[in-house]
Short mmCIF file of C-alpha atoms and ligand atoms in Angstrom, two decimals:
data_model
loop_
_atom_site.label_atom_id
_atom_site.label_comp_id
_atom_site.label_asym_id
_atom_site.label_seq_id
_atom_site.Cartn_x
_atom_site.Cartn_y
_atom_site.Cartn_z
CA MET A 1 132.85 104.34 76.34
CA PRO A 2 136.22 102.51 76.08
CA LEU A 3 135.80 102.54 72.24
CA PHE A 4 135.40 106.31 72.33
CA ILE A 5 138.63 106.73 74.29
CA ASN A 6 140.52 104.54 71.79
CA ARG A 7 139.31 106.54 68.84
CA ASP A 8 140.37 109.74 70.53
CA GLN A 9 143.73 108.25 71.12
CA ILE A 10 143.98 107.21 67.47
CA PHE A 11 143.25 110.72 66.31
CA ALA A 12 145.64 112.23 68.78
CA HIS A 13 148.22 109.81 67.48
CA GLN A 14 147.49 110.85 63.90
CA VAL A 15 147.91 114.51 64.82
CA HIS A 16 151.18 113.61 66.50
CA LEU A 17 152.37 111.84 63.32
CA LEU A 18 151.42 114.75 61.15
CA GLU A 19 153.22 117.15 63.43
CA HIS A 20 156.22 114.90 63.22
CA LYS A 21 156.02 114.97 59.44
CA LEU A 22 155.75 118.75 59.54
CA ARG A 23 158.86 118.94 61.67
CA SER A 24 160.74 116.68 59.23
CA LYS A 25 159.61 118.86 56.35
CA GLU A 26 160.88 121.90 58.20
CA GLU A 27 164.18 120.15 58.64
CA ARG A 28 164.09 119.33 54.96
CA ILE A 29 163.51 123.04 54.21
CA LEU A 30 166.56 123.84 56.30
CA GLU A 31 168.57 121.28 54.35
CA LEU A 32 167.30 122.78 51.12
CA GLU A 33 168.19 126.26 52.27
CA THR A 34 171.66 125.03 53.09
CA GLU A 35 171.81 123.38 49.71
CA ASN A 36 170.53 126.63 48.24
CA ALA A 37 173.32 128.53 49.89
CA LEU A 38 175.79 126.05 48.51
CA LEU A 39 174.25 126.41 45.09
CA HIS A 40 174.54 130.15 45.47
CA LEU A 41 178.21 129.66 46.04
CA ARG A 42 178.46 127.35 43.05
CA LEU A 43 176.46 129.77 40.93
CA ALA A 44 178.64 132.50 42.01
CA GLU A 45 181.41 130.32 40.81
CA LYS A 46 179.68 129.43 37.58
CA HIS A 47 177.82 132.70 37.26
CA ASP A 48 174.77 130.73 36.31
CA LEU A 49 172.29 132.54 38.53
CA SER A 50 169.28 131.90 36.33
CA GLU A 51 169.61 128.12 36.64
CA LEU A 52 169.98 128.35 40.38
CA PHE A 53 166.92 130.51 40.60
CA ALA A 54 164.85 127.96 38.65
CA VAL A 55 165.93 125.16 41.00
CA TYR A 56 165.16 127.32 44.00
CA VAL A 57 161.72 128.14 42.67
CA SER A 58 160.89 124.49 42.01
CA PHE A 59 162.00 123.53 45.52
CA ALA A 60 159.97 126.30 47.02
CA THR A 61 156.86 125.29 45.06
CA GLU A 62 157.28 121.70 46.07
CA LEU A 63 157.63 122.67 49.70
CA GLU A 64 154.63 124.92 49.55
CA GLU A 65 152.59 122.11 48.05
CA GLN A 66 153.64 119.69 50.74
CA SER A 67 152.92 122.18 53.52
CA LYS A 68 149.43 122.75 52.12
CA GLN A 69 148.77 119.03 52.09
CA LEU A 70 150.00 118.71 55.66
CA LEU A 71 147.83 121.56 56.80
CA GLU A 72 144.79 119.98 55.14
CA LYS A 73 145.47 116.71 56.94
CA VAL A 74 145.80 118.47 60.31
CA GLU A 75 142.48 120.26 59.68
CA GLN A 76 140.81 116.96 58.76
CA ALA A 77 142.16 115.34 61.90
CA ASN A 78 140.93 118.25 64.03
CA SER A 79 137.46 118.23 62.54
CA SER A 80 137.09 114.46 62.98
CA LEU A 81 138.24 114.88 66.57
CA ASN A 82 135.52 117.47 67.12
CA SER A 83 132.83 115.27 65.60
CA HIS A 84 133.94 112.55 67.99
CA SER A 85 133.52 114.87 70.95
CA GLU A 86 129.99 115.48 69.73
CA ASP A 87 129.41 111.70 69.65
CA GLY A 88 130.71 111.50 73.21
CA PHE A 89 128.35 114.26 74.28
CA GLN A 90 125.44 112.43 72.63
CA LEU A 91 126.45 109.29 74.46
CA GLN A 92 126.53 111.13 77.77
CA VAL A 93 123.04 112.50 77.15
CA ARG A 94 121.83 108.97 76.40
CA VAL A 95 123.41 107.56 79.51
CA ALA A 96 121.76 110.29 81.62
CA ALA A 97 118.38 109.52 80.00
CA LEU A 98 118.84 105.81 80.66
CA GLU A 99 119.76 106.47 84.28
CA HIS A 100 116.68 108.61 84.67
CA SER A 101 114.38 105.94 83.23
CA LEU A 102 116.08 103.33 85.44
CA GLU A 103 115.31 105.45 88.50
CA GLU A 104 111.70 105.73 87.30
CA GLU A 105 111.51 101.95 86.96
CA ARG A 106 112.93 101.57 90.45
CA GLU A 107 110.26 103.91 91.80
CA ASN A 108 107.56 101.93 89.93
CA CYS A 109 108.98 98.76 91.40
CA ARG A 110 108.87 100.25 94.92
CA ALA A 111 105.26 101.33 94.36
CA GLU A 112 104.34 97.83 93.14
CA ARG A 113 106.02 96.34 96.20
CA ARG A 114 104.04 98.65 98.47
CA LYS A 115 100.80 97.62 96.72
CA ARG A 116 101.75 93.97 97.00
CA LYS A 117 102.41 94.41 100.70
CA GLU A 118 99.05 96.08 101.22
CA LEU A 119 97.32 93.29 99.30
CA HIS A 120 99.12 90.74 101.39
CA ASN A 121 98.02 92.41 104.55
CA THR A 122 94.42 92.98 103.61
CA LEU A 123 93.27 90.42 101.09
CA LEU A 124 95.56 87.46 100.75
CA ARG A 125 96.18 86.61 104.37
CA GLY A 126 94.21 86.19 107.54
CA ASN A 127 94.59 88.79 110.23
CA ILE A 128 97.97 87.58 111.38
CA ARG A 129 100.74 89.76 110.04
CA VAL A 130 104.27 88.49 110.32
CA HIS A 131 107.26 90.82 110.34
CA CYS A 132 110.85 89.76 110.68
CA ARG A 133 113.65 91.85 112.18
CA VAL A 134 117.20 90.72 111.51
CA ARG A 135 119.47 92.32 114.07
CA PRO A 136 123.01 93.45 113.17
CA VAL A 137 126.09 91.37 114.00
CA LEU A 138 127.10 92.75 117.40
CA PRO A 139 130.41 92.71 119.29
CA PHE A 140 129.17 89.90 121.54
CA ASP A 141 128.71 87.67 118.45
CA GLN A 142 132.48 87.91 117.85
CA ILE A 143 133.30 87.19 121.50
CA GLN A 144 131.02 84.19 121.53
CA SER A 145 132.49 82.81 118.35
CA SER A 146 136.05 83.19 119.65
CA THR A 147 135.11 81.31 122.83
CA SER A 148 133.34 78.62 120.85
CA GLY A 149 136.53 78.25 118.78
CA SER A 150 134.77 78.24 115.44
CA SER A 151 135.75 80.92 112.95
CA ALA A 152 132.60 80.40 110.91
CA SER A 153 130.11 80.92 113.72
CA SER A 154 130.17 84.74 113.62
CA GLU A 155 129.75 84.70 109.84
CA GLU A 156 126.62 86.55 108.72
CA VAL A 157 124.25 84.06 107.11
CA VAL A 158 120.82 85.64 107.53
CA HIS A 159 120.33 88.55 105.15
CA ALA A 160 117.46 90.97 104.65
CA VAL A 161 117.73 90.97 100.84
CA SER A 162 114.73 93.24 100.29
CA ASP A 163 111.90 94.68 102.32
CA ASP A 164 109.93 91.48 101.86
CA THR A 165 112.51 88.71 101.65
CA VAL A 166 114.93 87.13 104.10
CA MET A 167 117.65 84.87 102.70
CA VAL A 168 119.48 82.29 104.80
CA ASN A 169 122.74 80.79 103.47
CA CYS A 170 122.63 77.18 104.60
CA VAL A 171 126.06 75.60 104.31
CA LYS A 172 126.59 71.91 104.96
CA ALA A 173 130.10 70.52 105.17
CA GLY A 174 131.30 69.46 101.72
CA MET A 175 128.14 70.66 100.02
CA LEU A 176 127.18 73.69 98.00
CA VAL A 177 125.61 76.69 99.71
CA GLN A 178 121.84 76.42 99.61
CA ASN A 179 119.90 79.63 99.97
CA LYS A 180 116.53 79.48 101.69
CA MET A 181 114.14 82.35 101.11
CA PHE A 182 111.36 83.48 103.46
CA GLU A 183 108.76 86.11 102.71
CA PHE A 184 107.72 88.50 105.46
CA GLU A 185 107.76 92.21 105.97
CA VAL A 186 111.43 92.51 106.67
CA HIS A 187 113.40 94.96 108.81
CA GLY A 188 117.12 94.76 108.18
CA PRO A 189 120.04 95.35 110.56
CA GLU A 190 120.29 99.00 109.57
CA ASP A 191 116.60 99.73 110.24
CA SER A 192 116.05 102.11 113.13
CA GLN A 193 113.46 101.72 115.89
CA LYS A 194 111.50 104.49 114.18
CA ALA A 195 111.48 102.66 110.84
CA VAL A 196 110.28 99.44 112.51
CA PHE A 197 107.50 101.23 114.34
CA LYS A 198 106.40 102.98 111.15
CA GLU A 199 105.45 99.60 109.70
CA VAL A 200 103.64 98.54 112.88
CA LYS A 201 101.82 101.80 113.46
CA SER A 202 99.07 101.20 110.91
CA LEU A 203 97.83 98.29 113.03
CA LEU A 204 97.18 100.61 115.95
CA THR A 205 94.62 102.63 114.05
CA SER A 206 92.38 99.55 114.39
CA LEU A 207 92.69 99.65 118.13
CA LEU A 208 89.43 101.40 118.84
CA ASP A 209 87.54 98.71 116.93
CA TYR A 210 89.54 95.52 117.46
CA ASN A 211 91.84 94.00 120.00
CA VAL A 212 95.41 94.28 118.81
CA CYS A 213 98.25 92.02 119.83
CA ILE A 214 101.91 92.56 118.94
CA MET A 215 104.11 89.63 119.84
CA ALA A 216 107.89 89.41 119.54
CA TYR A 217 109.16 85.87 119.01
CA GLY A 218 112.73 84.65 118.84
CA GLN A 219 115.62 82.98 120.54
CA THR A 220 117.56 84.49 123.42
CA GLY A 221 119.64 87.50 122.38
CA SER A 222 117.83 87.93 119.07
CA GLY A 223 116.56 91.42 119.91
CA LYS A 224 113.04 90.98 121.32
CA THR A 225 113.55 93.37 124.25
CA HIS A 226 115.35 95.82 121.98
CA THR A 227 112.44 95.73 119.55
CA MET A 228 109.60 95.86 122.07
CA MET A 229 111.07 98.09 124.78
CA GLY A 230 114.28 99.57 123.41
CA SER A 231 117.73 98.68 124.61
CA GLN A 232 118.30 101.46 127.09
CA PHE A 233 114.91 101.13 128.71
CA LEU A 234 116.10 99.01 131.63
CA ASP A 235 118.92 101.46 132.43
CA GLU A 236 116.48 104.32 132.86
CA PRO A 237 114.87 104.04 136.31
CA SER A 238 112.17 106.59 135.50
CA GLY A 239 111.13 104.85 132.32
CA THR A 240 112.21 107.85 130.27
CA GLN A 241 114.12 107.05 127.16
CA GLN A 242 115.39 108.94 124.16
CA GLU A 243 112.79 108.79 121.41
CA ALA A 244 115.22 107.28 118.92
CA GLN A 245 115.86 104.38 121.31
CA GLN A 246 112.25 103.63 122.12
CA GLY A 247 110.87 100.28 121.09
CA ILE A 248 107.35 99.40 120.01
CA ILE A 249 105.72 99.50 123.47
CA PRO A 250 106.62 103.10 124.40
CA LYS A 251 105.89 104.29 120.89
CA ALA A 252 102.58 102.38 120.74
CA ALA A 253 101.54 103.78 124.12
CA ALA A 254 102.18 107.30 122.83
CA GLU A 255 100.28 106.53 119.63
CA LEU A 256 97.36 105.12 121.59
CA PHE A 257 96.87 108.39 123.46
CA LEU A 258 97.12 110.23 120.17
CA ILE A 259 94.50 108.20 118.35
CA SER A 260 91.98 108.01 121.18
CA GLU A 261 91.13 111.69 121.04
CA LYS A 262 90.80 113.39 124.41
CA PRO A 263 91.05 110.01 126.15
CA ALA A 264 90.35 111.40 129.61
CA GLU A 265 86.88 112.48 128.50
CA SER A 266 85.85 109.65 126.23
CA HIS A 267 87.94 106.68 127.29
CA THR A 268 89.81 105.25 130.21
CA VAL A 269 93.10 103.51 129.66
CA GLU A 270 94.52 100.90 132.03
CA VAL A 271 97.76 99.04 132.04
CA SER A 272 98.57 95.54 133.31
CA VAL A 273 101.94 93.80 133.28
CA MET A 274 102.32 90.04 133.62
CA GLU A 275 105.03 87.51 133.09
CA VAL A 276 104.91 83.80 132.41
CA TYR A 277 107.80 82.03 134.08
CA ASN A 278 108.15 78.28 134.52
CA ASN A 279 104.58 77.79 133.33
CA GLU A 280 103.18 80.13 135.94
CA VAL A 281 101.65 83.55 135.50
CA PHE A 282 102.80 86.40 137.75
CA ASP A 283 101.03 89.70 138.08
CA LEU A 284 103.87 92.19 138.24
CA LEU A 285 101.64 95.05 139.37
CA ALA A 286 100.48 93.27 142.51
CA ARG A 287 101.68 94.65 145.86
CA ASP A 288 102.45 92.84 149.11
CA GLU A 289 100.95 93.79 152.51
CA HIS A 290 103.56 96.60 152.88
CA SER A 291 102.50 98.04 149.52
CA ASN A 292 105.78 96.99 147.96
CA ALA A 293 105.73 95.78 144.40
CA ALA A 294 105.85 92.00 144.43
CA GLY A 295 104.95 89.73 141.56
CA GLN A 296 102.04 87.51 142.62
CA ARG A 297 101.13 84.21 141.05
CA ARG A 298 97.75 84.21 139.32
CA ASP A 299 95.56 81.42 138.04
CA VAL A 300 94.33 81.24 134.51
CA ILE A 301 90.58 80.91 134.63
CA THR A 302 88.22 79.74 131.95
CA THR A 303 85.04 81.66 131.25
CA ALA A 304 81.74 80.01 130.37
CA SER A 305 82.43 80.87 126.78
CA GLY A 306 85.68 78.95 126.91
CA ALA A 307 88.03 81.93 126.89
CA SER A 308 91.08 81.81 129.15
CA GLN A 309 91.60 84.85 131.30
CA VAL A 310 93.84 86.04 134.08
CA PRO A 311 92.39 88.38 136.70
CA SER A 312 95.42 90.63 136.95
CA LEU A 313 95.70 94.03 138.52
CA THR A 314 95.36 97.08 136.32
CA TYR A 315 96.33 100.71 136.86
CA PRO A 316 94.58 103.63 135.21
CA VAL A 317 96.93 105.78 133.17
CA SER A 318 96.46 109.08 131.41
CA ASN A 319 99.53 109.38 129.22
CA ALA A 320 102.33 107.36 127.67
CA SER A 321 104.99 108.36 130.18
CA GLU A 322 102.81 107.06 133.04
CA VAL A 323 102.54 103.76 131.20
CA MET A 324 106.29 103.53 130.83
CA GLN A 325 106.93 104.55 134.44
CA ILE A 326 104.67 101.76 135.66
CA ILE A 327 106.32 99.21 133.36
CA SER A 328 109.83 100.28 134.32
CA SER A 329 108.98 100.18 138.05
CA VAL A 330 108.02 96.51 137.84
CA LEU A 331 110.49 95.22 135.28
CA LYS A 332 113.12 94.66 137.95
CA LEU A 333 110.81 92.02 139.41
CA ARG A 334 111.20 89.91 136.30
CA ALA A 335 113.25 86.77 136.33
CA HIS A 336 116.68 87.55 134.86
CA CYS A 337 119.47 85.12 134.33
CA PRO A 338 122.53 85.22 132.07
CA THR A 339 122.49 82.76 129.19
CA LEU A 340 125.45 81.63 127.13
CA VAL A 341 124.27 84.07 124.53
CA HIS A 342 122.99 86.98 126.51
CA ALA A 343 124.32 88.25 129.84
CA ASP A 344 121.09 90.04 130.77
CA SER A 345 118.57 87.55 129.48
CA SER A 346 115.04 87.89 130.80
CA ARG A 347 113.94 84.39 131.57
CA SER A 348 110.21 84.84 131.08
CA HIS A 349 107.54 85.81 128.62
CA LEU A 350 106.39 89.36 129.32
CA ILE A 351 102.89 90.56 128.56
CA VAL A 352 101.99 94.25 128.74
CA THR A 353 98.31 95.01 128.16
CA LEU A 354 96.69 98.38 127.66
CA THR A 355 92.90 98.28 127.98
CA VAL A 356 90.95 101.13 126.44
CA SER A 357 87.39 101.36 127.77
CA SER A 358 84.72 103.61 126.39
CA LYS A 359 82.99 106.04 128.75
CA SER A 360 80.26 106.78 126.28
CA PRO A 361 76.91 107.81 127.87
CA ASN A 362 75.22 105.42 125.43
CA ALA A 363 76.44 102.67 127.71
CA VAL A 364 78.68 101.21 125.10
CA ALA A 365 80.83 99.15 127.36
CA LEU A 366 83.47 98.86 124.76
CA ALA A 367 86.86 97.71 125.88
CA ARG A 368 89.73 97.19 123.54
CA ARG A 369 93.12 95.88 124.38
CA LEU A 370 96.56 96.49 123.02
CA GLN A 371 98.66 93.59 124.12
CA SER A 372 102.39 93.39 123.63
CA ALA A 373 104.10 90.12 124.37
CA LYS A 374 107.73 89.12 124.35
CA MET A 375 107.96 85.43 123.74
CA ASP A 376 111.10 83.37 123.88
CA MET A 377 111.34 80.62 121.30
CA ARG A 378 112.88 78.06 123.65
CA ARG A 379 110.20 78.46 126.24
CA SER A 380 107.25 78.33 123.89
CA THR A 381 107.12 74.63 123.30
CA GLN A 382 103.75 74.31 121.67
CA LYS A 383 104.80 75.65 118.33
CA GLU A 384 101.68 74.75 116.39
CA TRP A 385 99.33 76.51 118.74
CA TRP A 386 97.72 78.59 116.08
CA SER A 387 95.16 76.26 114.59
CA PRO A 388 93.31 74.79 117.57
CA ARG A 389 93.57 78.02 119.47
CA CYS A 390 92.19 80.07 116.64
CA ARG A 391 89.08 77.93 116.49
CA ARG A 392 88.53 78.26 120.19
CA ALA A 393 89.20 81.95 120.24
CA ASN A 394 86.73 82.46 117.43
CA LEU A 395 84.12 80.87 119.65
CA ALA A 396 85.13 83.16 122.46
CA ALA A 397 84.73 86.11 120.18
CA HIS A 398 81.13 85.13 119.49
CA HIS A 399 80.36 85.30 123.17
CA SER A 400 82.41 88.29 124.12
CA ALA A 401 79.60 90.70 123.28
CA ASP A 402 77.38 89.11 125.93
CA GLU A 403 80.12 89.28 128.50
CA THR A 404 80.74 92.91 127.74
CA SER A 405 77.12 93.92 127.86
CA ALA A 406 76.74 92.29 131.27
CA SER A 407 79.18 94.76 132.77
CA PRO A 408 78.36 98.27 133.91
CA ALA A 409 78.55 100.67 131.05
CA SER A 410 81.03 103.11 132.46
CA SER A 411 83.16 100.65 134.31
CA PRO A 412 86.72 100.57 133.13
CA CYS A 413 86.71 96.92 134.16
CA SER A 414 84.08 96.07 131.63
CA THR A 415 86.31 93.30 130.38
CA PRO A 416 86.16 90.79 133.20
CA SER A 417 89.43 89.22 132.24
CA LEU A 418 91.40 92.18 133.43
CA SER A 419 89.54 93.21 136.52
CA PRO A 420 91.44 92.52 139.76
CA CYS A 421 88.46 90.87 141.43
CA PRO A 422 86.13 89.29 138.94
CA SER A 423 82.58 90.34 139.59
CA PRO A 424 80.08 87.59 140.47
CA ARG A 425 77.76 89.20 137.94
CA ASN A 426 79.92 88.26 135.05
CA SER A 427 79.94 84.87 133.50
CA ILE A 428 83.40 83.71 134.48
CA THR A 429 83.50 80.23 135.91
CA GLN A 430 86.19 80.16 138.56
CA THR A 431 87.97 77.12 137.21
CA PRO A 432 91.69 77.41 137.62
CA PHE A 433 93.46 76.26 134.50
CA ARG A 434 95.44 73.36 135.91
CA THR A 435 96.83 71.76 132.83
CA LYS A 436 100.22 72.74 131.52
CA LEU A 437 100.12 76.44 130.89
CA GLN A 438 101.02 77.86 127.55
CA LEU A 439 101.47 81.50 126.76
CA VAL A 440 98.60 81.37 124.36
CA ASP A 441 96.16 80.63 127.18
CA LEU A 442 97.04 84.04 128.45
CA ALA A 443 97.02 85.79 125.15
CA GLY A 444 93.69 84.03 124.44
CA SER A 445 91.15 86.20 122.75
CA GLU A 446 93.69 88.99 122.34
CA CYS A 447 95.54 86.87 119.78
CA ALA A 448 92.68 85.43 117.82
CA GLY A 449 89.07 85.74 116.78
CA ASP A 450 88.30 89.39 116.22
CA ALA A 451 91.79 90.46 117.21
CA LYS A 452 94.51 91.72 114.94
CA LEU A 453 97.77 90.00 115.60
CA LEU A 454 101.25 90.96 114.51
CA VAL A 455 104.11 88.57 115.09
CA MET A 456 107.55 90.17 115.07
CA LEU A 457 110.10 87.46 114.47
CA CYS A 458 113.48 88.47 115.88
CA VAL A 459 116.41 86.74 114.25
CA SER A 460 120.14 86.61 114.98
CA PRO A 461 122.14 86.92 111.77
CA THR A 462 125.11 84.64 112.47
CA GLN A 463 125.96 81.07 111.49
CA ARG A 464 126.07 80.05 115.14
CA PHE A 465 122.32 80.50 115.59
CA ILE A 466 121.26 79.33 112.16
CA THR A 467 119.20 76.42 113.55
CA GLU A 468 117.25 78.71 115.89
CA SER A 469 116.85 81.33 113.16
CA LEU A 470 115.46 78.72 110.74
CA GLN A 471 113.07 77.52 113.45
CA SER A 472 111.83 81.06 114.07
CA LEU A 473 111.44 81.71 110.34
CA GLY A 474 109.57 78.40 109.96
CA PHE A 475 107.29 79.38 112.83
CA GLY A 476 106.59 82.71 111.13
CA THR A 477 105.86 81.01 107.82
CA ARG A 478 103.29 78.74 109.47
CA ALA A 479 101.75 81.64 111.37
CA ARG A 480 101.40 83.53 108.14
CA GLN A 481 99.41 80.73 106.59
CA VAL A 482 96.83 80.67 109.35
CA GLN A 483 93.47 81.75 108.03
CA LYS A 484 91.30 83.20 110.71
CA GLU A 485 87.82 84.55 110.45
CA PRO A 486 87.87 88.11 109.16
CA PRO A 487 87.92 90.61 112.02
CA ARG A 488 84.46 91.73 113.00
CA ARG A 489 83.66 95.14 114.33
CA LYS A 490 81.63 95.29 117.46
CA ASN A 491 78.08 96.40 116.91
CA ASN A 492 77.94 99.00 119.65
CA SER A 493 74.29 99.90 119.30
CA LEU A 494 73.06 96.51 120.48
CA LYS A 495 74.66 96.50 123.86
CA VAL A 496 72.64 98.87 126.02
CA LYS A 497 71.24 97.19 129.10
N1 LIG B 501 118.43 95.81 116.07
C1 LIG B 501 119.39 95.94 117.01
N2 LIG B 501 120.29 96.93 116.92
C2 LIG B 501 121.24 97.08 117.85
N3 LIG B 501 121.38 96.28 118.93
C3 LIG B 501 120.51 95.29 119.08
C4 LIG B 501 119.47 95.05 118.13
N4 LIG B 501 118.76 93.97 118.54
C5 LIG B 501 119.34 93.55 119.68
N5 LIG B 501 120.38 94.33 120.01
C6 LIG B 501 121.25 94.18 121.19
O1 LIG B 501 121.46 92.78 121.37
C7 LIG B 501 121.43 92.44 122.74
C8 LIG B 501 120.38 91.36 122.99
O2 LIG B 501 119.10 91.89 122.61
P1 LIG B 501 117.79 91.70 123.51
O3 LIG B 501 118.05 91.94 124.96
O4 LIG B 501 116.72 92.52 122.90
O5 LIG B 501 117.54 90.14 123.28
P2 LIG B 501 116.29 89.26 123.73
O6 LIG B 501 115.80 88.56 122.52
O7 LIG B 501 115.30 90.09 124.47
O8 LIG B 501 117.00 88.22 124.70
P3 LIG B 501 116.37 87.38 125.95
O9 LIG B 501 115.20 86.62 125.41
O10 LIG B 501 117.49 86.51 126.37
O11 LIG B 501 115.98 88.40 126.99
C9 LIG B 501 121.14 93.72 123.51
O12 LIG B 501 122.37 94.23 123.98
C10 LIG B 501 120.57 94.64 122.46
O13 LIG B 501 120.90 95.99 122.75
#
C-alpha cells in the first residue's frame, strides 16, 4: 500500500512538472509575441515584411510542436495514473478476499476448538471436568494494594488468553518474566453469568441418570459466591434476583425443573442446605423448638457400603423460586466474617443439594442429586483427596443400587443419606464419623463413582494473590488428571421389590 501511494505521488509530481513547463512555454510565447511586435516595428522600419513573416511562421511552428509534445506527455501521465488506480482497486479486492479467507480460517479454528473441548470432556478425561473463572480486577483490589503499599500487587497477572488456556505471568525479582500456562475450560473477566452457565448447562442434562456435583474452589474473594449464587443474591431477602445476575445455583435449579418434565407428576424434588464450618457439619434447614431456623450440628455417618452420609433435613420444592427462597432464608445463618481480602467473606463451605426422586409406578426408586458446593481453598486442607476418595466412592457406587432398592418405591427419601431420620430398614450403620472431617466426606458419592463432577476454579487476577491462584490452578490440573470409572447408568428394571 505505501508503495502505491508513492507512485501516485510521483505521477502527480510529473504532472505538476509538465504543467510548469507548459506555463513556461506560454511565457515564452508571450516573449515571442513581444519580440514579434518589436520585429513588426523593425520591419516597418525596414519594410521587410516577408522576412518577418517567415520568422514568425517558424516560431509558431516550433511552439505548436512543443505544445503537442507537452500535451502527449500529460496524456501519458494521466493514463499511467489511471492504470495505477486500477492496480489499487485490484489490491483492495485481494485484501478483501484475504480478509474473508482469514475469517473462514478463524471460524474453522473455533470449530476445531469446540471439537477438541468435546473430546476432552467425553473421551480423554475421566468424569471430572475442570473450568476456571478469572474474575476482573475490582475496585477493592486497588484499595488493598494501596494499603499494602506495593504498586505491583494490583497488577493483572492471570490472563484468560483463550477459551481453553489461562496464562500466569510469574515475575521473580531480578529475573525474566516466566509465563505458566494451564489448560481448562476458561471463563474470562468479561464473561457474563449467562455465558458461564451456558458451559455448565450441558452437565445438567445428565441429571436424571447420574448424580451431578458442581463445586466452586478458590481463595477468599476470588468469586465463588458470585459464580455459584450471584453477587446480589444476599441483598435480596426474597431470594429473587435479576436473571442476568443469577449464578449457577439459581440457573441450575430453573434448568432442573425444565428438564424433568412435569416434575410434580413424575418426580419429587427436595432441597437441603448444609455448611461445613470448623470441621463440623451444620444443617441450615433445621429448626429449633420455636420453629425458628437454626443451624444444627449433624454427624457424618458411614453406611455399610462405606459411603459417608449426613442425615440432613430436606424440603420438598416444586419450582426454582421456591428453591431460592429456601436457600436465601437460611443463608443469614452462615458464618460470616470479614477477611483482609473480602469484607463479607463467608467462613464456611456451603453445600446445596437438590434430590430428584422418581415417582414411577414401576417402583423405580431412583433418586438423583444435584449438589453445588462452595469450597474455600484455605479451609480445604486435604488437597489430594481425589485419588483415595475416588476408589472408595466407586465401591459405594457398586452398593448404592442395593440401598436404593431397599427403600419404598415412591418415597422421596429413597436415598437414605438425605432423609431427616434414617430408617432402620436401610443399611446405614449409625457410626458417627469422628475423625477429622473433610468436605469430601460430605460430598462423598455425589463427587465420585457414578457421579459427574465439575470443579469451577475461581481465580483472582492480581499479582497480590498469585501464590493462591497458582495453588488453585495446580489443584485443578491434578483434578483434571484423575481417571475415574466411566459413569454407569442405573439399571432401573432390576430394582422392583
Ligand atoms: N466475575 C465477577 N464479576 C464481577 N464481580 C465479581 C466477580 N467475581 C467476584 N466478584 C465480586 O468480588 C467480590 C468477592 O466475590 P465473592 O463474594 O464471590 O468471593 P468468594 O470467593 O465467595 O469469597 P469468600 O470465600 O471469602 O466468601 C464480590 O463483591 C463479588 O461481587
